[in-house]
Amino acid sequence: MAATLVGFVGLRLIVAGLVRRHFIAPVKSTYVPLPGADVTHPGAWVFSQHTYDAAGRVVPDFDVPSTCPPSTHPTTAALDRCIRAHGFLNADVFQPASRFWLFQGIEAALFGGLALALLALAFWWVRRRLA
């Protein structure tokens, strides 16, 4: 019984940590990083949130305000023009909350199929030993 528990918990950890994120391709959302206009994804499983420059390199969050300081761009429109001129772009990679039940169904089918396979193996093993 202990071996079953250890096997189940180990398999659950592997599926949760390594396999689950590959069930369905995640959504990638890109937007201009304007102050006060943060894009949120309520209930989403967020894999990454980064700001990129025009060359596609990840930049630290503090580089945008230092490149386009709000003090030299007093209006939102001027700040927006500066950010767009430098090519800054935020990119979020996530699984939307609307996919929760789909992921639950995939995992239920995976573990249900594994349970049926183990049950078939047990029947075969017992019949073979009794014969």
PDB file of N, CA and C in Angstrom, residues 31-40:
ATOM      1  N   TYR A  31       1.612  43.436 -25.823  1.00  0.00           N
ATOM      2  CA  TYR A  31       1.023  44.767 -25.692  1.00  0.00           C
ATOM      3  C   TYR A  31       2.117  45.764 -25.329  1.00  0.00           C
ATOM      4  N   VAL A  32       1.850  47.025 -25.577  1.00  0.00           N
ATOM      5  CA  VAL A  32       2.797  48.103 -25.272  1.00  0.00           C
ATOM      6  C   VAL A  32       2.755  48.370 -23.767  1.00  0.00           C
ATOM      7  N   PRO A  33       3.927  48.438 -23.110  1.00  0.00           N
ATOM      8  CA  PRO A  33       3.966  48.617 -21.647  1.00  0.00           C
ATOM      9  C   PRO A  33       3.736  50.061 -21.207  1.00  0.00           C
ATOM     10  N   LEU A  34       2.499  50.470 -21.151  1.00  0.00           N
ATOM     11  CA  LEU A  34       2.182  51.830 -20.701  1.00  0.00           C
ATOM     12  C   LEU A  34       1.967  51.845 -19.191  1.00  0.00           C
ATOM     13  N   PRO A  35       2.479  52.863 -18.499  1.00  0.00           N
ATOM     14  CA  PRO A  35       2.277  52.955 -17.050  1.00  0.00           C
ATOM     15  C   PRO A  35       0.789  53.030 -16.718  1.00  0.00           C
ATOM     16  N   GLY A  36       0.372  52.259 -15.739  1.00  0.00           N
ATOM     17  CA  GLY A  36      -1.017  52.259 -15.307  1.00  0.00           C
ATOM     18  C   GLY A  36      -1.950  51.482 -16.207  1.00  0.00           C
ATOM     19  N   ALA A  37      -1.436  50.888 -17.273  1.00  0.00           N
ATOM     20  CA  ALA A  37      -2.282  50.126 -18.198  1.00  0.00           C
ATOM     21  C   ALA A  37      -1.857  48.659 -18.198  1.00  0.00           C
ATOM     22  N   ASP A  38      -1.605  48.130 -17.009  1.00  0.00           N
ATOM     23  CA  ASP A  38      -1.172  46.739 -16.909  1.00  0.00           C
ATOM     24  C   ASP A  38      -2.282  45.802 -17.354  1.00  0.00           C
ATOM     25  N   VAL A  39      -1.903  44.827 -18.142  1.00  0.00           N
ATOM     26  CA  VAL A  39      -2.842  43.816 -18.612  1.00  0.00           C
ATOM     27  C   VAL A  39      -2.798  42.660 -17.626  1.00  0.00           C
ATOM     28  N   THR A  40      -3.949  42.237 -17.164  1.00  0.00           N
ATOM     29  CA  THR A  40      -3.999  41.101 -16.242  1.00  0.00           C
ATOM     30  C   THR A  40      -4.779  39.973 -16.888  1.00  0.00           C
TER      31      THR A  40
END
